[in-house]
PDB file of C-alpha atoms in Angstrom:
ATOM      1  CA  UNK X   1       0.081   0.009  -0.127  1.00 40.00           C
ATOM      2  CA  UNK X   2       1.772   3.301  -0.932  1.00 47.00           C
ATOM      3  CA  UNK X   3       1.643   5.940   1.286  1.00 48.00           C
ATOM      4  CA  UNK X   4      -1.024   8.008  -0.567  1.00 51.00           C
ATOM      5  CA  UNK X   5      -3.367   4.995  -0.032  1.00 48.00           C
ATOM      6  CA  UNK X   6      -2.389   4.850   3.761  1.00 43.00           C
ATOM      7  CA  UNK X   7      -3.375   8.608   3.833  1.00 45.00           C
ATOM      8  CA  UNK X   8      -6.788   8.172   2.304  1.00 47.00           C
ATOM      9  CA  UNK X   9      -7.793   5.539   4.238  1.00 46.00           C
ATOM     10  CA  UNK X  10      -6.718   6.741   7.592  1.00 51.00           C
ATOM     11  CA  UNK X  11      -8.118  10.453   8.632  1.00 47.00           C
ATOM     12  CA  UNK X  12      -5.606  11.087  11.121  1.00 54.00           C
ATOM     13  CA  UNK X  13      -2.840  10.513   8.636  1.00 61.00           C
ATOM     14  CA  UNK X  14      -4.073  13.137   6.471  1.00 77.00           C
ATOM     15  CA  UNK X  15      -5.577  16.523   7.365  1.00 89.00           C
ATOM     16  CA  UNK X  16      -8.993  17.599   6.425  1.00 93.00           C
ATOM     17  CA  UNK X  17      -7.414  20.306   4.090  1.00 92.00           C
ATOM     18  CA  UNK X  18      -5.425  18.096   2.201  1.00 94.00           C
ATOM     19  CA  UNK X  19      -8.430  15.487   2.044  1.00 94.00           C
ATOM     20  CA  UNK X  20     -10.641  18.489   0.739  1.00 95.00           C
ATOM     21  CA  UNK X  21      -8.300  19.255  -1.997  1.00 94.00           C
ATOM     22  CA  UNK X  22      -7.360  15.713  -3.320  1.00 94.00           C
ATOM     23  CA  UNK X  23     -11.332  14.814  -3.289  1.00 95.00           C
ATOM     24  CA  UNK X  24     -13.195  17.879  -4.226  1.00 95.00           C
ATOM     25  CA  UNK X  25     -13.187  17.613  -8.181  1.00 95.00           C
ATOM     26  CA  UNK X  26     -13.571  13.995  -8.453  1.00 94.00           C
ATOM     27  CA  UNK X  27     -16.833  14.232  -5.779  1.00 95.00           C
ATOM     28  CA  UNK X  28     -17.910  17.071  -8.001  1.00 94.00           C
ATOM     29  CA  UNK X  29     -17.546  14.966 -11.330  1.00 92.00           C
ATOM     30  CA  UNK X  30     -19.348  11.906  -9.334  1.00 92.00           C
ATOM     31  CA  UNK X  31     -22.258  14.338  -8.311  1.00 91.00           C
ATOM     32  CA  UNK X  32     -22.852  15.891 -11.791  1.00 89.00           C
ATOM     33  CA  UNK X  33     -23.058  12.172 -13.244  1.00 88.00           C
ATOM     34  CA  UNK X  34     -25.609  11.353 -10.904  1.00 86.00           C
ATOM     35  CA  UNK X  35     -27.355  14.252 -10.528  1.00 82.00           C
ATOM     36  CA  UNK X  36     -26.956  15.963 -13.703  1.00 79.00           C
ATOM     37  CA  UNK X  37     -26.230  19.915 -12.462  1.00 78.00           C
ATOM     38  CA  UNK X  38     -22.954  21.282 -11.775  1.00 83.00           C
ATOM     39  CA  UNK X  39     -24.187  23.744  -9.352  1.00 83.00           C
ATOM     40  CA  UNK X  40     -26.499  21.196  -7.429  1.00 84.00           C
ATOM     41  CA  UNK X  41     -23.091  18.636  -7.993  1.00 89.00           C
ATOM     42  CA  UNK X  42     -20.923  21.359  -5.993  1.00 91.00           C
ATOM     43  CA  UNK X  43     -23.907  22.145  -3.261  1.00 90.00           C
ATOM     44  CA  UNK X  44     -24.068  18.248  -2.600  1.00 92.00           C
ATOM     45  CA  UNK X  45     -20.461  17.654  -2.363  1.00 95.00           C
ATOM     46  CA  UNK X  46     -20.233  20.763  -0.075  1.00 93.00           C
ATOM     47  CA  UNK X  47     -22.767  19.358   2.087  1.00 92.00           C
ATOM     48  CA  UNK X  48     -21.030  15.607   2.234  1.00 95.00           C
ATOM     49  CA  UNK X  49     -17.524  17.581   3.087  1.00 96.00           C
ATOM     50  CA  UNK X  50     -19.756  19.726   6.139  1.00 94.00           C
ATOM     51  CA  UNK X  51     -20.623  15.970   7.201  1.00 93.00           C
ATOM     52  CA  UNK X  52     -17.253  14.403   7.064  1.00 94.00           C
ATOM     53  CA  UNK X  53     -15.786  17.658   8.829  1.00 94.00           C
ATOM     54  CA  UNK X  54     -18.022  17.353  11.804  1.00 92.00           C
ATOM     55  CA  UNK X  55     -17.132  13.553  11.895  1.00 93.00           C
ATOM     56  CA  UNK X  56     -13.603  13.766  10.659  1.00 93.00           C
ATOM     57  CA  UNK X  57     -11.815  12.195  13.903  1.00 90.00           C
ATOM     58  CA  UNK X  58     -14.466   9.155  13.654  1.00 92.00           C
ATOM     59  CA  UNK X  59     -14.520   8.412  10.003  1.00 92.00           C
ATOM     60  CA  UNK X  60     -12.247   5.516   9.663  1.00 89.00           C
ATOM     61  CA  UNK X  61     -12.167   5.567   5.617  1.00 91.00           C
ATOM     62  CA  UNK X  62     -13.427   9.183   4.553  1.00 94.00           C
ATOM     63  CA  UNK X  63     -12.661   8.566   0.771  1.00 92.00           C
ATOM     64  CA  UNK X  64     -15.298   5.424   0.515  1.00 93.00           C
ATOM     65  CA  UNK X  65     -17.687   7.295   3.283  1.00 95.00           C
ATOM     66  CA  UNK X  66     -17.801  10.450   1.524  1.00 96.00           C
ATOM     67  CA  UNK X  67     -18.355   8.692  -1.915  1.00 95.00           C
ATOM     68  CA  UNK X  68     -21.106   6.856  -0.312  1.00 93.00           C
ATOM     69  CA  UNK X  69     -22.535  10.301   1.038  1.00 94.00           C
ATOM     70  CA  UNK X  70     -21.925  12.536  -2.150  1.00 94.00           C
ATOM     71  CA  UNK X  71     -23.860   8.643  -3.814  1.00 91.00           C
ATOM     72  CA  UNK X  72     -26.861   9.064  -1.894  1.00 88.00           C
ATOM     73  CA  UNK X  73     -27.581  12.613  -1.457  1.00 87.00           C
ATOM     74  CA  UNK X  74     -26.897  13.022  -5.459  1.00 85.00           C
ATOM     75  CA  UNK X  75     -29.458  10.554  -6.498  1.00 76.00           C
ATOM     76  CA  UNK X  76     -31.918  11.438  -3.906  1.00 74.00           C
ATOM     77  CA  UNK X  77     -31.753  15.162  -4.741  1.00 68.00           C
ATOM     78  CA  UNK X  78     -31.701  14.553  -8.276  1.00 62.00           C
ATOM     79  CA  UNK X  79     -34.953  12.183  -8.471  1.00 60.00           C
ATOM     80  CA  UNK X  80     -36.869  14.593  -5.998  1.00 61.00           C
ATOM     81  CA  UNK X  81     -35.954  17.480  -8.292  1.00 57.00           C
ATOM     82  CA  UNK X  82     -36.839  15.856 -11.546  1.00 55.00           C
ATOM     83  CA  UNK X  83     -40.081  15.103  -9.785  1.00 53.00           C
ATOM     84  CA  UNK X  84     -40.690  18.478  -9.295  1.00 51.00           C
ATOM     85  CA  UNK X  85     -39.696  19.352 -12.504  1.00 49.00           C
ATOM     86  CA  UNK X  86     -41.978  17.222 -14.263  1.00 49.00           C
ATOM     87  CA  UNK X  87     -44.745  18.363 -12.065  1.00 49.00           C
ATOM     88  CA  UNK X  88     -44.062  22.054 -13.063  1.00 45.00           C
ATOM     89  CA  UNK X  89     -43.025  21.884 -16.652  1.00 41.00           C
ATOM     90  CA  UNK X  90     -45.550  19.407 -17.742  1.00 44.00           C
ATOM     91  CA  UNK X  91     -42.839  17.272 -19.604  1.00 41.00           C
ATOM     92  CA  UNK X  92     -41.208  20.457 -21.398  1.00 44.00           C
ATOM     93  CA  UNK X  93     -37.933  19.995 -22.240  1.00 47.00           C
ATOM     94  CA  UNK X  94     -34.903  22.843 -22.980  1.00 47.00           C
ATOM     95  CA  UNK X  95     -34.204  22.886 -26.624  1.00 46.00           C
ATOM     96  CA  UNK X  96     -30.654  21.105 -26.833  1.00 46.00           C
ATOM     97  CA  UNK X  97     -30.122  22.111 -30.886  1.00 48.00           C
ATOM     98  CA  UNK X  98     -27.485  24.823 -30.398  1.00 41.00           C
ATOM     99  CA  UNK X  99     -25.428  22.125 -28.021  1.00 44.00           C
ATOM    100  CA  UNK X 100     -22.506  20.073 -30.402  1.00 52.00           C
ATOM    101  CA  UNK X 101     -23.622  16.744 -31.200  1.00 55.00           C
ATOM    102  CA  UNK X 102     -21.150  14.971 -28.830  1.00 50.00           C
ATOM    103  CA  UNK X 103     -22.194  16.710 -25.987  1.00 54.00           C
ATOM    104  CA  UNK X 104     -25.704  16.156 -26.627  1.00 65.00           C
ATOM    105  CA  UNK X 105     -25.002  12.354 -26.462  1.00 64.00           C
ATOM    106  CA  UNK X 106     -23.051  12.932 -23.231  1.00 66.00           C
ATOM    107  CA  UNK X 107     -26.231  14.397 -21.754  1.00 73.00           C
ATOM    108  CA  UNK X 108     -28.791  11.862 -23.064  1.00 79.00           C
ATOM    109  CA  UNK X 109     -26.151   9.326 -21.736  1.00 80.00           C
ATOM    110  CA  UNK X 110     -26.082  10.583 -18.380  1.00 82.00           C
ATOM    111  CA  UNK X 111     -29.652  11.420 -18.139  1.00 85.00           C
ATOM    112  CA  UNK X 112     -30.612   8.067 -18.796  1.00 87.00           C
ATOM    113  CA  UNK X 113     -27.943   6.569 -15.995  1.00 88.00           C
ATOM    114  CA  UNK X 114     -29.919   8.716 -13.568  1.00 89.00           C
ATOM    115  CA  UNK X 115     -33.164   7.018 -14.771  1.00 91.00           C
ATOM    116  CA  UNK X 116     -31.593   3.475 -13.895  1.00 92.00           C
ATOM    117  CA  UNK X 117     -32.509   2.261 -10.515  1.00 94.00           C
ATOM    118  CA  UNK X 118     -30.378   4.021  -7.665  1.00 92.00           C
ATOM    119  CA  UNK X 119     -27.696   1.511  -6.869  1.00 94.00           C
ATOM    120  CA  UNK X 120     -27.270   0.526 -10.668  1.00 94.00           C
ATOM    121  CA  UNK X 121     -26.906   4.446 -11.468  1.00 92.00           C
ATOM    122  CA  UNK X 122     -24.365   4.872  -8.301  1.00 92.00           C
ATOM    123  CA  UNK X 123     -22.437   1.885  -9.428  1.00 93.00           C
ATOM    124  CA  UNK X 124     -21.989   3.325 -12.858  1.00 90.00           C
ATOM    125  CA  UNK X 125     -21.183   6.680 -11.983  1.00 89.00           C
ATOM    126  CA  UNK X 126     -18.534   5.107  -9.293  1.00 91.00           C
ATOM    127  CA  UNK X 127     -16.808   3.149 -11.929  1.00 88.00           C
ATOM    128  CA  UNK X 128     -16.976   5.366 -15.382  1.00 84.00           C
ATOM    129  CA  UNK X 129     -16.741   8.898 -13.608  1.00 83.00           C
ATOM    130  CA  UNK X 130     -14.575   8.299 -10.147  1.00 84.00           C
ATOM    131  CA  UNK X 131     -12.886   5.079 -11.576  1.00 83.00           C
ATOM    132  CA  UNK X 132     -13.515   2.925  -8.618  1.00 88.00           C
ATOM    133  CA  UNK X 133     -12.657  -0.613  -8.572  1.00 92.00           C
ATOM    134  CA  UNK X 134     -15.604  -3.195  -7.930  1.00 94.00           C
ATOM    135  CA  UNK X 135     -13.824  -3.574  -4.625  1.00 94.00           C
ATOM    136  CA  UNK X 136     -14.048   0.047  -3.965  1.00 93.00           C
ATOM    137  CA  UNK X 137     -17.525   0.691  -5.127  1.00 94.00           C
ATOM    138  CA  UNK X 138     -18.716  -2.263  -2.869  1.00 95.00           C
ATOM    139  CA  UNK X 139     -17.432  -0.583   0.278  1.00 94.00           C
ATOM    140  CA  UNK X 140     -18.451   2.559  -0.629  1.00 93.00           C
ATOM    141  CA  UNK X 141     -22.235   1.047  -1.732  1.00 94.00           C
ATOM    142  CA  UNK X 142     -22.039  -1.292   1.379  1.00 94.00           C
ATOM    143  CA  UNK X 143     -22.432  -4.841  -0.951  1.00 96.00           C
ATOM    144  CA  UNK X 144     -20.398  -7.192  -2.180  1.00 96.00           C
ATOM    145  CA  UNK X 145     -18.622  -6.852  -5.539  1.00 96.00           C
ATOM    146  CA  UNK X 146     -20.998  -9.714  -6.708  1.00 97.00           C
ATOM    147  CA  UNK X 147     -23.840  -7.299  -6.120  1.00 96.00           C
ATOM    148  CA  UNK X 148     -21.863  -4.280  -8.022  1.00 96.00           C
ATOM    149  CA  UNK X 149     -21.073  -6.840 -11.185  1.00 95.00           C
ATOM    150  CA  UNK X 150     -25.067  -7.279 -11.591  1.00 96.00           C
ATOM    151  CA  UNK X 151     -25.819  -3.692 -10.747  1.00 96.00           C
ATOM    152  CA  UNK X 152     -23.332  -2.869 -13.595  1.00 94.00           C
ATOM    153  CA  UNK X 153     -24.341  -5.620 -16.097  1.00 92.00           C
ATOM    154  CA  UNK X 154     -28.006  -4.712 -15.476  1.00 93.00           C
ATOM    155  CA  UNK X 155     -27.302  -0.720 -15.757  1.00 91.00           C
ATOM    156  CA  UNK X 156     -25.339  -1.777 -18.973  1.00 88.00           C
ATOM    157  CA  UNK X 157     -28.736  -4.096 -20.436  1.00 88.00           C
ATOM    158  CA  UNK X 158     -30.705  -1.150 -19.701  1.00 88.00           C
ATOM    159  CA  UNK X 159     -28.626   1.296 -21.684  1.00 85.00           C
ATOM    160  CA  UNK X 160     -28.048  -0.786 -24.212  1.00 79.00           C
ATOM    161  CA  UNK X 161     -32.025  -1.419 -25.012  1.00 74.00           C
ATOM    162  CA  UNK X 162     -32.469   2.612 -24.828  1.00 63.00           C
ATOM    163  CA  UNK X 163     -29.760   3.106 -27.133  1.00 58.00           C
ATOM    164  CA  UNK X 164     -30.647   0.324 -29.163  1.00 55.00           C
ATOM    165  CA  UNK X 165     -27.239  -0.981 -29.348  1.00 46.00           C
ATOM    166  CA  UNK X 166     -26.401  -4.734 -27.972  1.00 38.00           C
ATOM    167  CA  UNK X 167     -24.968  -4.850 -25.117  1.00 42.00           C
TER     168      UNK X 167
END
């Protein structure tokens, strides 16, 4: 285990400020993938860091702990806001024709990811945005590695069906 790995897992070995600096951008990317808005994602991440700061001395694995908090809060917030938006806008979507095709496709993909069941969406975001291993995802979500594999496989199938691509 490298010194960096030890520092990430032992809150006594790293200051909160160092932890914040090293994890902030990756956590925002994770939250954006799960909630779709960089502004909302930033709020989710800041709330998670506030919670981490309050419990800093009691957290054994801060990297996994904060990812679980961000994943849970981002998914919950996205679903709640999406429901509110549907009620308010009655399904009217903004015109995306001005965006480059690639950005539109990426936005569509993450929009579909956010429609997946909560744990599937979290597993996909942790794997493909945060670059977490199966073992890390299992620890963050509090499930077995086989469960993570199942979530990822089901997500791939669901996304392939929607995109009309074979898994």
